[in-house]
Coordinates of N, CA and C in Angstrom, one line a residue:
M1 N 5.7 -4.6 -22.6 CA 5.7 -3.9 -21.3 C 4.5 -4.4 -20.5
K2 N 4.7 -4.7 -19.2 CA 3.6 -5.1 -18.4 C 2.8 -3.9 -18.0
K3 N 1.5 -4.1 -17.7 CA 0.6 -3.0 -17.3 C 0.7 -3.0 -15.7
A4 N 1.0 -1.8 -15.2 CA 1.2 -1.6 -13.8 C 0.1 -0.8 -13.1
L5 N -0.3 -1.1 -11.9 CA -1.2 -0.4 -11.1 C -0.4 0.1 -9.8
V6 N -0.5 1.3 -9.5 CA 0.1 1.8 -8.2 C -1.1 2.2 -7.3
A7 N -1.4 1.3 -6.4 CA -2.5 1.4 -5.4 C -1.9 1.8 -4.1
Y8 N -2.5 2.9 -3.5 CA -1.9 3.4 -2.2 C -2.9 3.9 -1.3
F9 N -2.5 3.9 0.0 CA -3.3 4.6 1.1 C -2.3 5.6 1.6
S10 N -2.8 6.8 1.8 CA -2.0 7.9 2.4 C -2.7 8.6 3.5
A11 N -2.1 8.7 4.7 CA -2.8 9.4 5.8 C -2.5 10.9 5.8
S12 N -1.3 11.2 5.4 CA -0.9 12.7 5.5 C -0.5 13.3 4.2
G13 N -0.4 12.5 3.1 CA -0.1 13.0 1.8 C 1.3 12.6 1.4
T14 N 2.1 12.1 2.3 CA 3.5 11.7 2.0 C 3.5 10.5 1.0
T15 N 2.7 9.5 1.4 CA 2.6 8.3 0.5 C 2.0 8.6 -0.8
A16 N 1.0 9.5 -0.8 CA 0.3 10.0 -2.1 C 1.4 10.6 -3.0
K17 N 2.2 11.4 -2.5 CA 3.3 12.1 -3.3 C 4.2 11.0 -3.9
L18 N 4.6 10.1 -3.1 CA 5.5 9.0 -3.6 C 4.8 8.1 -4.6
A19 N 3.5 7.8 -4.4 CA 2.8 6.9 -5.3 C 2.6 7.6 -6.6
S20 N 2.4 8.9 -6.6 CA 2.2 9.7 -7.9 C 3.6 9.6 -8.7
A21 N 4.7 9.8 -8.0 CA 6.0 9.7 -8.7 C 6.3 8.3 -9.2
L22 N 5.9 7.3 -8.4 CA 6.1 5.9 -8.8 C 5.2 5.6 -10.0
A23 N 4.0 6.0 -10.0 CA 3.1 5.8 -11.2 C 3.7 6.4 -12.4
A24 N 4.3 7.6 -12.3 CA 5.0 8.2 -13.5 C 6.2 7.3 -13.9
A25 N 7.0 6.9 -12.9 CA 8.2 6.1 -13.2 C 7.8 4.7 -13.8
A26 N 6.7 4.1 -13.4 CA 6.3 2.8 -13.9 C 5.3 2.9 -15.1
N27 N 5.0 4.1 -15.5 CA 4.0 4.3 -16.5 C 2.7 3.5 -16.2
G28 N 2.3 3.7 -14.9 CA 1.2 2.9 -14.4 C 0.0 3.8 -14.0
E29 N -1.1 3.1 -13.8 CA -2.3 3.7 -13.4 C -2.3 3.9 -11.9
L30 N -2.8 5.0 -11.4 CA -2.8 5.4 -10.0 C -4.2 5.1 -9.4
F31 N -4.3 4.5 -8.2 CA -5.5 4.2 -7.5 C -5.3 4.5 -6.0
E32 N -6.2 5.4 -5.5 CA -6.1 5.7 -4.1 C -7.0 4.8 -3.3
I33 N -6.5 4.1 -2.3 CA -7.2 3.3 -1.4 C -7.8 4.2 -0.3
R34 N -9.1 4.3 -0.2 CA -9.7 5.2 0.8 C -10.7 4.4 1.6
P35 N -10.7 4.6 2.9 CA -11.7 4.0 3.8 C -13.0 4.6 3.5
L36 N -14.1 3.9 3.6 CA -15.5 4.4 3.4 C -15.7 5.6 4.3
V37 N -15.2 5.5 5.6 CA -15.3 6.6 6.5 C -13.9 7.2 6.6
P38 N -13.7 8.4 6.1 CA -12.3 9.0 6.1 C -11.8 9.2 7.5
Y39 N -10.5 9.2 7.6 CA -9.8 9.4 8.8 C -9.7 10.9 9.1
S40 N -10.0 11.3 10.4 CA -9.8 12.7 10.8 C -8.4 12.7 11.4
A41 N -8.0 13.9 11.7 CA -6.7 14.1 12.4 C -6.7 13.4 13.8
A42 N -7.8 13.4 14.5 CA -8.0 12.8 15.8 C -7.9 11.2 15.6
D43 N -8.4 10.7 14.5 CA -8.4 9.3 14.3 C -7.0 8.8 14.1
L44 N -6.1 9.6 13.6 CA -4.7 9.3 13.2 C -3.7 9.6 14.3
K45 N -4.2 10.1 15.5 CA -3.3 10.4 16.6 C -2.9 9.2 17.3
W46 N -1.8 8.6 16.8 CA -1.4 7.3 17.4 C -0.9 7.4 18.8
T47 N -0.6 8.5 19.3 CA -0.3 8.7 20.8 C -1.5 8.6 21.7
N48 N -2.7 8.6 21.1 CA -3.9 8.4 21.9 C -4.3 7.0 21.8
P49 N -4.2 6.2 22.9 CA -4.6 4.8 22.9 C -6.0 4.5 22.4
L50 N -6.9 5.5 22.5 CA -8.3 5.3 22.1 C -8.6 5.8 20.7
S51 N -7.6 6.3 20.0 CA -7.8 6.8 18.6 C -8.2 5.6 17.7
R52 N -8.8 6.0 16.6 CA -9.4 5.0 15.7 C -8.2 4.1 15.1
C53 N -7.1 4.7 14.8 CA -6.0 3.9 14.2 C -5.6 2.8 15.2
N54 N -5.5 3.2 16.5 CA -5.1 2.2 17.5 C -6.2 1.1 17.7
R55 N -7.4 1.6 17.8 CA -8.5 0.6 18.0 C -8.6 -0.4 16.8
E56 N -8.4 0.1 15.6 CA -8.4 -0.8 14.4 C -7.3 -1.8 14.4
K57 N -6.1 -1.3 14.7 CA -4.9 -2.2 14.7 C -5.0 -3.3 15.8
I58 N -5.3 -2.8 17.0 CA -5.4 -3.8 18.1 C -6.6 -4.7 17.9
G59 N -7.7 -4.2 17.4 CA -8.9 -5.1 17.2 C -8.9 -5.9 15.9
K60 N -7.8 -5.7 15.1 CA -7.7 -6.4 13.8 C -8.9 -6.2 13.0
K61 N -9.4 -5.0 12.9 CA -10.7 -4.7 12.2 C -10.5 -4.7 10.7
T62 N -11.5 -5.2 10.0 CA -11.6 -5.0 8.6 C -12.2 -3.6 8.3
I63 N -11.6 -2.9 7.4 CA -12.1 -1.5 7.1 C -12.8 -1.5 5.8
P64 N -14.1 -1.0 5.8 CA -14.9 -0.9 4.6 C -14.2 0.1 3.7
L65 N -14.2 -0.2 2.4 CA -13.5 0.7 1.4 C -14.5 1.5 0.7
A66 N -14.0 2.7 0.2 CA -14.9 3.7 -0.5 C -15.1 3.3 -2.0
S67 N -14.1 2.6 -2.5 CA -14.2 2.2 -3.9 C -13.3 1.0 -4.2
S68 N -13.4 0.5 -5.5 CA -12.6 -0.7 -5.9 C -12.0 -0.4 -7.2
V69 N -11.0 -1.2 -7.6 CA -10.4 -1.2 -8.9 C -11.3 -1.9 -9.9
E70 N -11.8 -1.1 -10.8 CA -12.7 -1.7 -11.8 C -12.1 -2.7 -12.8
N71 N -10.9 -2.4 -13.2 CA -10.2 -3.2 -14.3 C -9.1 -4.0 -13.7
W72 N -9.3 -4.6 -12.6 CA -8.3 -5.4 -11.8 C -7.5 -6.4 -12.7
A73 N -8.3 -7.1 -13.5 CA -7.7 -8.2 -14.4 C -6.7 -7.6 -15.4
D74 N -6.7 -6.4 -15.7 CA -5.9 -5.8 -16.7 C -4.4 -5.6 -16.2
F75 N -4.2 -5.7 -14.9 CA -2.8 -5.4 -14.4 C -2.0 -6.6 -14.2
D76 N -0.7 -6.6 -14.6 CA 0.2 -7.6 -14.3 C 1.0 -7.4 -13.1
T77 N 1.3 -6.1 -12.8 CA 2.1 -5.7 -11.7 C 1.3 -4.7 -10.8
V78 N 1.3 -5.0 -9.5 CA 0.6 -4.1 -8.6 C 1.7 -3.6 -7.6
F79 N 1.9 -2.3 -7.6 CA 2.7 -1.7 -6.5 C 1.7 -1.2 -5.5
L80 N 1.9 -1.7 -4.3 CA 1.0 -1.4 -3.2 C 1.7 -0.6 -2.1
G81 N 1.2 0.6 -1.9 CA 1.9 1.5 -1.0 C 1.1 2.0 0.2
F82 N 1.8 2.4 1.3 CA 1.2 2.8 2.5 C 2.2 3.3 3.5
P83 N 1.8 4.0 4.5 CA 2.7 4.4 5.6 C 2.8 3.2 6.5
I84 N 4.0 3.0 7.1 CA 4.2 2.0 8.1 C 3.4 2.4 9.4
W85 N 2.5 1.5 9.8 CA 1.8 1.7 11.1 C 2.1 0.5 12.0
Y86 N 2.7 0.7 13.1 CA 2.9 -0.4 14.1 C 3.7 -1.5 13.4
Y87 N 4.7 -1.2 12.7 CA 5.7 -2.1 12.1 C 5.0 -3.0 11.0
G88 N 4.0 -2.4 10.4 CA 3.3 -3.2 9.3 C 2.4 -2.2 8.5
A89 N 1.5 -2.9 7.7 CA 0.6 -2.1 6.8 C -0.6 -1.8 7.7
P90 N -1.2 -0.6 7.4 CA -2.5 -0.3 8.1 C -3.6 -1.3 7.7
N91 N -4.6 -1.4 8.6 CA -5.7 -2.4 8.3 C -6.4 -2.1 7.0
V92 N -6.5 -0.8 6.6 CA -7.2 -0.5 5.3 C -6.5 -1.2 4.2
I93 N -5.2 -1.4 4.2 CA -4.4 -2.2 3.2 C -4.8 -3.6 3.2
E94 N -4.9 -4.2 4.4 CA -5.3 -5.6 4.6 C -6.7 -5.8 4.0
S95 N -7.6 -4.8 4.2 CA -9.0 -4.9 3.6 C -8.9 -4.9 2.1
F96 N -8.1 -4.0 1.6 CA -7.9 -3.9 0.1 C -7.4 -5.2 -0.4
A97 N -6.4 -5.7 0.2 CA -5.7 -6.9 -0.3 C -6.7 -8.1 -0.3
K98 N -7.5 -8.2 0.7 CA -8.5 -9.3 0.8 C -9.6 -9.2 -0.3
S99 N -9.7 -8.1 -0.9 CA -10.8 -7.8 -1.9 C -10.5 -8.4 -3.3
Y100 N -9.3 -8.9 -3.5 CA -8.9 -9.2 -4.9 C -8.2 -10.6 -4.9
D101 N -8.2 -11.2 -6.1 CA -7.4 -12.4 -6.4 C -6.1 -11.9 -7.0
W102 N -5.0 -12.2 -6.3 CA -3.7 -11.8 -6.7 C -2.9 -12.8 -7.5
S103 N -3.6 -13.9 -7.9 CA -3.0 -14.9 -8.7 C -2.4 -14.3 -10.0
G104 N -1.2 -14.7 -10.3 CA -0.5 -14.3 -11.6 C 0.0 -12.8 -11.5
K105 N -0.2 -12.1 -10.5 CA 0.3 -10.7 -10.4 C 1.6 -10.6 -9.7
T106 N 2.5 -9.7 -10.2 CA 3.7 -9.4 -9.5 C 3.3 -8.3 -8.5
V107 N 3.6 -8.6 -7.2 CA 3.2 -7.7 -6.1 C 4.5 -7.1 -5.5
V108 N 4.5 -5.8 -5.5 CA 5.6 -5.0 -5.0 C 5.1 -4.0 -4.0
L109 N 5.7 -4.1 -2.8 CA 5.3 -3.2 -1.7 C 6.2 -2.0 -1.6
F110 N 5.6 -0.8 -1.4 CA 6.4 0.4 -1.1 C 5.8 1.1 0.1
A111 N 6.6 1.7 0.9 CA 6.1 2.3 2.1 C 6.8 3.6 2.4
T112 N 6.2 4.4 3.3 CA 6.8 5.6 3.8 C 6.8 5.4 5.4
S113 N 7.7 6.1 6.0 CA 7.8 5.9 7.5 C 8.6 7.1 8.1
G114 N 8.2 7.4 9.3 CA 8.9 8.4 10.0 C 10.2 7.9 10.7
G115 N 10.4 6.6 10.6 CA 11.6 6.0 11.2 C 11.7 4.5 11.2
S116 N 10.6 3.8 10.9 CA 10.6 2.4 10.9 C 11.1 1.9 9.5
N117 N 11.7 0.7 9.5 CA 12.0 0.0 8.3 C 10.9 -0.9 7.8
I118 N 11.0 -1.6 6.7 CA 9.9 -2.4 6.2 C 9.7 -3.7 7.0
G119 N 10.8 -4.1 7.7 CA 10.7 -5.2 8.7 C 10.0 -6.4 8.0
K120 N 9.1 -7.0 8.7 CA 8.3 -8.2 8.3 C 7.0 -7.9 7.7
T121 N 6.9 -6.7 7.1 CA 5.6 -6.2 6.6 C 5.1 -7.2 5.5
A122 N 6.0 -7.6 4.6 CA 5.6 -8.5 3.5 C 5.1 -9.8 4.1
E123 N 5.7 -10.3 5.0 CA 5.3 -11.6 5.6 C 3.9 -11.5 6.3
K124 N 3.7 -10.3 7.0 CA 2.5 -10.1 7.7 C 1.3 -9.9 6.7
L125 N 1.6 -9.3 5.5 CA 0.6 -9.0 4.5 C 0.2 -10.1 3.6
L126 N 1.2 -11.0 3.4 CA 1.0 -12.1 2.4 C -0.3 -13.0 2.7
P127 N -0.7 -13.3 3.9 CA -1.9 -14.1 4.1 C -3.2 -13.4 3.5
F128 N -3.1 -12.0 3.4 CA -4.3 -11.3 2.8 C -4.2 -11.2 1.3
L129 N -3.1 -11.6 0.7 CA -3.0 -11.5 -0.8 C -3.3 -12.8 -1.4
N130 N -4.6 -13.1 -1.5 CA -5.2 -14.3 -2.0 C -4.6 -14.7 -3.3
G131 N -3.9 -15.9 -3.4 CA -3.4 -16.4 -4.6 C -1.9 -15.9 -4.9
C132 N -1.4 -15.0 -4.1 CA -0.1 -14.5 -4.3 C 0.9 -15.5 -3.6
G133 N 1.9 -16.0 -4.4 CA 2.9 -16.9 -3.8 C 4.0 -16.2 -3.0
A134 N 4.3 -15.0 -3.5 CA 5.4 -14.2 -2.8 C 5.3 -12.8 -3.3
V135 N 5.8 -11.9 -2.4 CA 5.9 -10.5 -2.7 C 7.3 -10.3 -3.4
A136 N 7.3 -9.7 -4.6 CA 8.6 -9.5 -5.3 C 9.6 -8.6 -4.6
D137 N 9.1 -7.6 -4.0 CA 10.0 -6.7 -3.2 C 9.2 -5.9 -2.3
A138 N 9.8 -5.4 -1.2 CA 9.2 -4.5 -0.3 C 10.2 -3.5 0.2
R139 N 9.9 -2.2 0.1 CA 10.9 -1.2 0.4 C 10.3 0.1 1.0
V140 N 11.0 0.7 1.9 CA 10.6 2.0 2.5 C 11.4 3.0 1.7
F141 N 10.7 4.1 1.3 CA 11.3 5.2 0.6 C 11.2 6.4 1.5
S142 N 12.2 7.3 1.4 CA 12.1 8.6 2.1 C 11.3 9.5 1.2
A143 N 10.7 10.5 1.8 CA 9.9 11.5 1.1 C 10.6 12.2 0.0
D144 N 11.9 12.3 0.1 CA 12.7 13.0 -0.9 C 13.5 12.1 -1.9
V145 N 13.0 10.9 -2.1 CA 13.6 10.0 -3.0 C 13.7 10.6 -4.4
A146 N 14.8 10.4 -5.1 CA 15.0 10.9 -6.5 C 14.1 10.1 -7.5
Q147 N 13.6 10.9 -8.4 CA 12.8 10.2 -9.5 C 13.6 9.2 -10.2
S148 N 14.8 9.4 -10.4 CA 15.7 8.5 -11.1 C 15.8 7.2 -10.4
E149 N 15.9 7.2 -9.0 CA 15.9 6.0 -8.2 C 14.6 5.2 -8.3
L150 N 13.5 5.9 -8.3 CA 12.2 5.3 -8.4 C 12.1 4.6 -9.8
S151 N 12.5 5.3 -10.8 CA 12.4 4.8 -12.2 C 13.2 3.5 -12.3
L152 N 14.4 3.5 -11.8 CA 15.2 2.3 -11.9 C 14.6 1.1 -11.1
W153 N 14.1 1.4 -9.9 CA 13.4 0.4 -9.1 C 12.2 -0.1 -9.8
A154 N 11.3 0.7 -10.3 CA 10.0 0.3 -10.9 C 10.3 -0.5 -12.2
K155 N 11.3 -0.1 -13.0 CA 11.5 -0.8 -14.2 C 11.9 -2.3 -14.0
R156 N 12.4 -2.6 -12.8 CA 12.7 -4.0 -12.5 C 11.5 -4.9 -12.6
F157 N 10.3 -4.3 -12.3 CA 9.1 -5.1 -12.2 C 8.1 -4.9 -13.4
C158 N 8.4 -4.0 -14.3 CA 7.5 -3.6 -15.3 C 7.9 -4.0 -16.7
Q159 N 9.1 -4.6 -16.9 CA 9.6 -4.9 -18.2 C 9.3 -6.4 -18.4
E160 N 9.1 -6.8 -19.7 CA 8.9 -8.2 -20.0 C 10.1 -9.0 -19.8

């Protein structure tokens, strides 16, 4: 059995809930990706053009992270999760991705969204995944996805 990491960023708790369920399904370790400066409700108000999330995305800013994965080399499969922001991954995910060597890892993206699909998220994120040749899969899940569905999906990437 391959060793799995479920690394995720969650703005409202929806992705955190999904990541926790996925970690159980994959028998993986859970890691929360957190910005050094936490987001406030005002920071996440995407309808305000001056909000932090808008300034970061438009300015293509690198986001300092609060912590890192200590035992990165131990993982064969990395499930990387986030809410879809502006048809892609939030900048904090790009910052996380740039922090590691992804060579030899199976990379699987999972996302939550209020209405967007996964689109070209994998293509947009691949340049930040140093050493990764391709993303194995990328999928948006609803908040009420069945544990059995997550288990079937996760096992595709975690078995020898």
